[in-house]
Coordinates of C-alpha atoms and ligand atoms in Angstrom, one line a residue:
M1 CA 12.8 -25.2 -18.5
S2 CA 10.3 -25.4 -21.4
G3 CA 7.1 -27.3 -21.2
D4 CA 6.7 -31.0 -22.1
D5 CA 5.6 -30.0 -25.7
G6 CA 8.7 -27.8 -26.1
G7 CA 6.4 -24.7 -26.2
E8 CA 6.9 -21.6 -24.2
R9 CA 5.3 -21.6 -20.8
V10 CA 4.4 -18.0 -19.9
L11 CA 3.1 -16.7 -16.6
V12 CA 1.2 -13.4 -17.0
A13 CA 0.5 -11.4 -13.8
L14 CA -2.2 -8.7 -14.3
G15 CA -2.6 -5.7 -12.0
G16 CA -5.9 -5.5 -10.1
N17 CA -6.4 -2.0 -11.4
A18 CA -6.9 -3.5 -14.9
M19 CA -10.4 -4.5 -13.6
T20 CA -11.6 -1.7 -11.2
A21 CA -10.6 1.8 -10.4
P22 CA -8.4 1.9 -7.3
D23 CA -11.3 3.0 -5.1
G24 CA -13.4 0.0 -6.3
S25 CA -16.0 2.2 -7.9
A26 CA -17.0 0.1 -10.8
T27 CA -20.3 -1.6 -11.6
P28 CA -20.2 -5.4 -12.3
A29 CA -20.8 -4.6 -16.0
A30 CA -17.8 -2.2 -16.0
Q31 CA -15.6 -4.7 -14.3
A32 CA -16.6 -7.4 -16.8
A33 CA -15.8 -5.0 -19.7
A34 CA -12.4 -4.2 -18.2
V35 CA -11.6 -7.9 -17.9
E36 CA -12.7 -8.3 -21.5
G37 CA -10.3 -5.6 -22.6
A38 CA -7.5 -7.1 -20.5
M39 CA -8.0 -10.6 -22.1
R40 CA -7.5 -9.5 -25.7
P41 CA -3.6 -9.4 -25.5
V42 CA -3.7 -12.6 -23.4
A43 CA -5.7 -14.3 -26.1
A44 CA -3.2 -13.2 -28.8
L45 CA -0.3 -14.6 -26.7
V46 CA -2.1 -18.0 -26.4
A47 CA -3.1 -18.0 -30.1
A48 CA 0.6 -17.4 -31.0
G49 CA 1.4 -20.7 -29.3
A50 CA 2.3 -20.0 -25.7
R51 CA 1.0 -22.1 -22.8
V52 CA -0.3 -19.4 -20.4
V53 CA -0.9 -19.3 -16.7
L54 CA -2.6 -16.1 -15.5
T55 CA -2.5 -14.5 -12.1
H56 CA -4.3 -11.3 -11.1
G57 CA -4.4 -8.7 -8.4
N58 CA -7.5 -8.2 -6.2
G59 CA -6.9 -5.1 -4.2
P60 CA -10.0 -3.1 -5.3
Q61 CA -12.2 -6.2 -5.2
V62 CA -11.2 -7.2 -1.6
G63 CA -11.6 -3.5 -0.7
N64 CA -15.3 -3.8 -1.8
L65 CA -15.8 -7.0 0.2
L66 CA -14.4 -5.4 3.3
I67 CA -16.8 -2.6 3.0
K68 CA -19.7 -5.1 2.8
N69 CA -18.3 -6.8 5.9
Q70 CA -18.2 -3.5 7.8
L71 CA -21.6 -2.3 6.8
A72 CA -23.3 -5.6 7.4
A73 CA -21.4 -6.5 10.6
A74 CA -24.5 -6.3 12.8
V75 CA -26.5 -8.6 10.6
V76 CA -24.0 -11.1 9.0
P77 CA -20.8 -12.0 10.9
P78 CA -17.8 -10.5 9.0
V79 CA -15.5 -13.1 7.3
P80 CA -11.7 -13.1 7.5
L81 CA -9.4 -11.8 4.8
D82 CA -8.4 -15.2 3.5
W83 CA -12.1 -15.9 2.8
C84 CA -12.3 -12.5 0.9
G85 CA -9.2 -13.5 -1.1
A86 CA -10.7 -16.9 -2.0
Q87 CA -14.0 -15.2 -3.0
T88 CA -12.2 -12.8 -5.4
Q89 CA -10.3 -15.7 -6.9
A90 CA -13.6 -17.2 -7.8
T91 CA -15.3 -14.1 -9.1
V92 CA -12.4 -12.6 -11.0
G93 CA -11.5 -16.2 -12.2
M94 CA -15.0 -16.6 -13.6
L95 CA -14.9 -13.2 -15.4
I96 CA -11.5 -14.2 -16.9
M97 CA -12.8 -17.7 -17.9
N98 CA -15.8 -16.1 -19.8
A99 CA -13.8 -13.3 -21.4
L100 CA -10.8 -15.3 -22.4
E101 CA -12.7 -18.2 -23.8
R102 CA -14.7 -15.7 -26.0
A103 CA -11.5 -13.9 -27.1
L104 CA -9.8 -17.2 -28.0
A105 CA -12.8 -18.4 -30.0
A106 CA -12.7 -15.1 -31.9
L107 CA -9.1 -15.9 -32.9
D108 CA -10.0 -19.5 -33.9
A109 CA -7.8 -20.6 -31.0
A110 CA -10.5 -22.1 -28.7
R111 CA -9.4 -23.9 -25.6
P112 CA -10.7 -24.3 -22.0
V113 CA -9.8 -21.7 -19.4
S114 CA -9.9 -22.9 -15.7
A115 CA -9.5 -21.1 -12.4
V116 CA -7.9 -22.8 -9.4
V117 CA -8.6 -21.6 -5.9
T118 CA -5.1 -21.4 -4.7
R119 CA -3.5 -21.3 -1.2
T120 CA -0.1 -19.8 -0.5
L121 CA 1.9 -21.0 2.4
V122 CA 3.3 -18.3 4.7
D123 CA 5.3 -18.5 8.0
A124 CA 3.3 -17.7 11.2
S125 CA 6.4 -16.0 12.5
D126 CA 6.9 -13.8 9.5
P127 CA 7.8 -10.3 10.8
G128 CA 4.8 -8.8 8.9
F129 CA 2.4 -10.3 11.5
A130 CA 4.1 -8.3 14.3
D131 CA 4.2 -5.1 12.3
P132 CA 1.4 -5.0 9.7
A133 CA 2.1 -2.5 7.0
K134 CA 0.0 -3.4 3.9
P135 CA -3.0 -1.1 3.6
V136 CA -6.3 -2.8 2.5
G137 CA -9.7 -1.4 1.8
R138 CA -10.8 2.2 1.6
Y139 CA -10.0 5.3 3.7
F140 CA -12.3 5.9 6.7
P141 CA -12.8 8.6 9.3
E142 CA -11.1 8.1 12.6
A143 CA -14.3 7.2 14.5
E144 CA -14.9 4.3 12.2
A145 CA -11.3 3.2 12.4
R146 CA -11.5 3.2 16.2
R147 CA -14.6 0.9 16.1
F148 CA -12.6 -1.8 14.3
M149 CA -9.5 -1.3 16.3
A150 CA -11.7 -2.1 19.4
V151 CA -12.3 -5.6 17.9
G152 CA -8.6 -6.2 17.3
Q153 CA -7.8 -4.8 13.8
V154 CA -4.8 -2.6 13.2
W155 CA -5.6 0.8 11.5
R156 CA -3.3 3.6 10.6
R157 CA -3.7 7.2 9.7
F158 CA -2.6 8.1 6.2
G159 CA -2.4 11.9 6.3
A160 CA -5.4 14.0 5.3
R161 CA -7.0 11.1 3.4
G162 CA -8.0 9.4 6.6
W163 CA -7.5 5.9 8.2
R164 CA -7.0 2.6 6.5
R165 CA -6.7 -0.9 7.9
V166 CA -3.2 -2.4 7.6
V167 CA -2.4 -6.1 7.6
A168 CA 0.6 -8.4 7.3
S169 CA 2.0 -9.0 3.8
P170 CA 4.2 -12.1 4.5
E171 CA 6.7 -13.7 2.2
P172 CA 5.1 -16.5 0.0
L173 CA 6.9 -19.7 0.9
E174 CA 5.1 -22.1 -1.3
I175 CA 2.2 -22.1 -3.8
L176 CA 0.3 -25.1 -2.4
D177 CA -2.0 -25.7 -5.3
A178 CA 0.7 -25.4 -8.0
G179 CA 0.3 -29.1 -8.8
A180 CA -3.4 -28.6 -9.8
A181 CA -2.4 -25.7 -12.0
R182 CA 0.3 -27.8 -13.6
A183 CA -2.0 -30.7 -14.3
L184 CA -4.5 -28.4 -16.0
L185 CA -1.7 -26.7 -18.0
D186 CA -0.4 -30.1 -19.2
A187 CA -4.0 -31.0 -20.2
G188 CA -4.1 -27.9 -22.5
H189 CA -6.0 -25.5 -20.4
V190 CA -5.2 -21.9 -19.9
V191 CA -5.0 -21.6 -16.1
V192 CA -5.9 -18.8 -13.7
A193 CA -4.1 -19.4 -10.3
A194 CA -2.8 -17.6 -7.2
G195 CA -5.2 -14.7 -7.8
G196 CA -4.5 -11.9 -5.3
G197 CA -1.3 -13.7 -4.3
G198 CA -3.2 -16.8 -3.1
A199 CA -5.2 -17.2 0.0
P200 CA -2.6 -17.1 2.8
V201 CA -2.4 -20.2 5.1
V202 CA 0.1 -21.3 7.8
R203 CA 0.9 -24.9 8.8
D204 CA 0.3 -25.9 12.4
G205 CA 0.0 -29.2 14.2
A206 CA -3.4 -30.0 12.7
G207 CA -2.6 -29.0 9.1
L208 CA -3.3 -25.8 7.2
R209 CA -5.2 -22.8 8.6
G210 CA -6.1 -19.5 6.9
V211 CA -4.6 -16.2 8.3
E212 CA -5.5 -12.5 8.2
A213 CA -2.9 -11.4 5.6
V214 CA -2.4 -10.5 2.0
V215 CA 0.4 -12.0 0.0
D216 CA 1.9 -9.7 -2.7
K217 CA 0.6 -11.0 -6.0
D218 CA 3.9 -10.3 -7.9
L219 CA 6.0 -12.2 -5.4
A220 CA 3.5 -15.1 -5.5
A221 CA 3.5 -15.0 -9.3
Q222 CA 7.3 -15.4 -9.6
L223 CA 7.1 -18.4 -7.2
L224 CA 4.3 -20.0 -9.2
A225 CA 6.2 -19.4 -12.4
R226 CA 9.2 -21.2 -11.0
R227 CA 7.1 -24.1 -9.7
L228 CA 5.5 -24.5 -13.2
G229 CA 8.8 -24.4 -15.0
A230 CA 7.8 -21.3 -16.9
T231 CA 10.2 -19.9 -19.4
T232 CA 8.9 -16.4 -19.1
L233 CA 7.3 -14.2 -16.5
L234 CA 5.4 -11.1 -17.7
I235 CA 4.2 -8.6 -15.1
A236 CA 1.5 -6.5 -16.8
T237 CA 0.7 -3.1 -15.3
D238 CA -0.2 0.4 -16.3
V239 CA 3.2 1.8 -17.2
E240 CA 5.5 0.9 -20.1
H241 CA 8.7 0.4 -18.0
A242 CA 10.2 0.4 -14.6
V243 CA 11.9 3.8 -14.3
A244 CA 15.0 4.8 -12.5
G245 CA 14.6 8.2 -10.9
Y246 CA 10.8 7.9 -11.4
G247 CA 9.1 11.3 -11.3
T248 CA 12.4 13.3 -11.3
P249 CA 14.1 15.2 -14.2
E250 CA 16.6 12.4 -14.4
A251 CA 13.9 9.7 -15.0
R252 CA 15.4 6.9 -17.1
P253 CA 13.1 4.1 -18.4
L254 CA 14.8 0.7 -18.1
R255 CA 14.7 -1.3 -21.2
R256 CA 17.2 -4.2 -21.2
T257 CA 18.5 -4.8 -17.7
T258 CA 20.1 -7.4 -15.5
V259 CA 19.5 -9.0 -12.1
A260 CA 22.5 -7.1 -10.8
E261 CA 21.5 -3.6 -12.2
L262 CA 17.9 -4.0 -10.8
G263 CA 19.3 -5.1 -7.4
A264 CA 21.6 -2.0 -7.2
L265 CA 18.7 0.4 -8.2
A266 CA 16.3 -1.3 -5.7
A267 CA 18.9 -0.9 -3.0
A268 CA 19.2 2.8 -3.9
G269 CA 15.5 3.3 -3.4
H270 CA 14.2 3.7 -7.0
F271 CA 11.2 1.3 -6.6
P272 CA 8.6 2.0 -3.8
G273 CA 7.3 -0.8 -1.7
G274 CA 3.6 -0.7 -2.4
S275 CA 3.9 -0.6 -6.2
M276 CA 7.0 -1.0 -8.4
G277 CA 9.1 -2.5 -5.7
P278 CA 7.6 -6.0 -5.6
K279 CA 7.4 -6.2 -9.4
V280 CA 11.1 -5.5 -9.7
E281 CA 11.8 -8.0 -6.9
A282 CA 9.7 -10.6 -8.7
V283 CA 11.4 -10.3 -12.1
R284 CA 14.8 -10.3 -10.3
R285 CA 14.0 -13.5 -8.3
F286 CA 12.6 -15.3 -11.3
V287 CA 15.7 -14.8 -13.5
A288 CA 18.1 -15.3 -10.6
A289 CA 16.4 -18.7 -10.0
G290 CA 17.0 -19.8 -13.6
G291 CA 14.0 -18.3 -15.5
R292 CA 14.9 -17.4 -19.1
R293 CA 13.2 -14.0 -19.3
A294 CA 11.1 -11.7 -17.3
A295 CA 9.5 -8.4 -18.1
I296 CA 7.5 -5.6 -16.6
T297 CA 5.3 -4.2 -19.3
R298 CA 2.1 -2.3 -20.1
A299 CA -0.7 -4.9 -20.3
D300 CA -1.4 -4.3 -24.0
E301 CA 2.3 -5.0 -24.9
I302 CA 2.7 -8.4 -23.3
E303 CA 3.3 -10.3 -26.6
A304 CA 6.1 -8.0 -27.6
A305 CA 7.5 -8.1 -24.0
G306 CA 7.5 -11.9 -24.2
R307 CA 9.8 -11.6 -27.3
G308 CA 11.9 -9.1 -25.4
E309 CA 10.8 -6.2 -27.6
A310 CA 8.8 -4.1 -25.1
G311 CA 8.8 -3.2 -21.4
T312 CA 11.6 -3.6 -18.9
V313 CA 13.3 -6.9 -19.9
V314 CA 15.5 -9.0 -17.6
E315 CA 17.4 -11.9 -19.0
A316 CA 19.8 -14.4 -17.6
Ligands
LIG401 P1 -0.7 -3.0 -10.4 O1 -2.1 -2.7 -10.0 O2 -0.5 -3.3 -11.9 O3 0.0 -4.0 -9.5 P2 0.7 -0.8 -9.0 O4 -0.1 0.5 -9.0 O5 0.9 -1.6 -7.8 O6 0.1 -1.6 -10.3 O7 2.2 -0.4 -9.6 C1 2.3 0.3 -10.8 C2 2.6 1.8 -10.5 O8 3.8 2.0 -9.9 C3 2.6 2.7 -11.7 O9 1.3 3.1 -12.1 C4 3.5 3.9 -11.3 O10 2.7 5.0 -10.9 C5 4.1 3.4 -10.0 N1 5.6 3.5 -9.9 C6 6.2 3.8 -8.7 N2 7.6 3.8 -8.9 C7 7.8 3.6 -10.2 C8 9.0 3.4 -11.0 N3 10.2 3.5 -10.4 N4 8.9 3.1 -12.3 C9 7.7 3.0 -12.8 N5 6.5 3.1 -12.2 C10 6.6 3.4 -10.8
LIG402 MG1 -0.2 -3.3 -7.1

């Protein structure tokens, strides 16, 4: 499954928190600086000879756009979530293009970096639409939440921290713009695609239509990796390993593991839905579908993880 040139094709998925604090409180300069830091290990991977496709989270960034929507609703009509997703693909994509091109030039490994606005196909009858569960945006007091519930949004109370909007997080069925990503990759670009899991669309009689949902970026990443014939999937986050018994005295960091072991641990509840769960599911699916190696790793260790020497490594 290697690329046409025989080189490694590596998909790197970066957590959204690499770019902003979880509450979105970061100035543009601070976000650009965070992206700059995140691109250093990516540049090293490219300079070492890998053909790289990057995907990124966008939770804090979309959270900020939702607040702007809410505060300006009386003046500028609010835009739907798929628009917000596309907007963050462009802004985060641009920051990555600038930072990664600079980092590559500094390593004498200059090449173009391009970001592709990417749509992800989902099923209009996905159970997520009937029972939205993915929290988006910040916490608000009940009175604010009620205002938005009155215009059709679903909000839920999260204990003492307040209320948050919840939306569907449907299964990604297809990365519709994977072909564009592949063409750029074949032409020697580093490609940014499927940011934030891709802008979710459904197919109806007339064609494609955006929907109010958020696709999990790690599940989208493993599908994109498969469609691009990637040899390796690296999920970069803020912990060194997936851990069995996380936060308990029996905590056990997983180093080398298998599809079967991860499946058993996931079934026993070791990986929560909103965070480590989808990462474990993504590496499992990638290797089960024929990918050579997948790892969950701290962002600064992606190169070693790509060699199987850091992080939680799953091999066929
Ligand atoms: P990202 O923004 O990179 O997608 P997430 O916050 O969604 O990151 O997921 C990473 C977080 O998952 C870690 O910071 C850690 O606190 C949490 N976590 C939950 N369960 C586990 C586990 N079993 N092993 C390791 N980390 C876990
Ligand atoms: Mg996450």
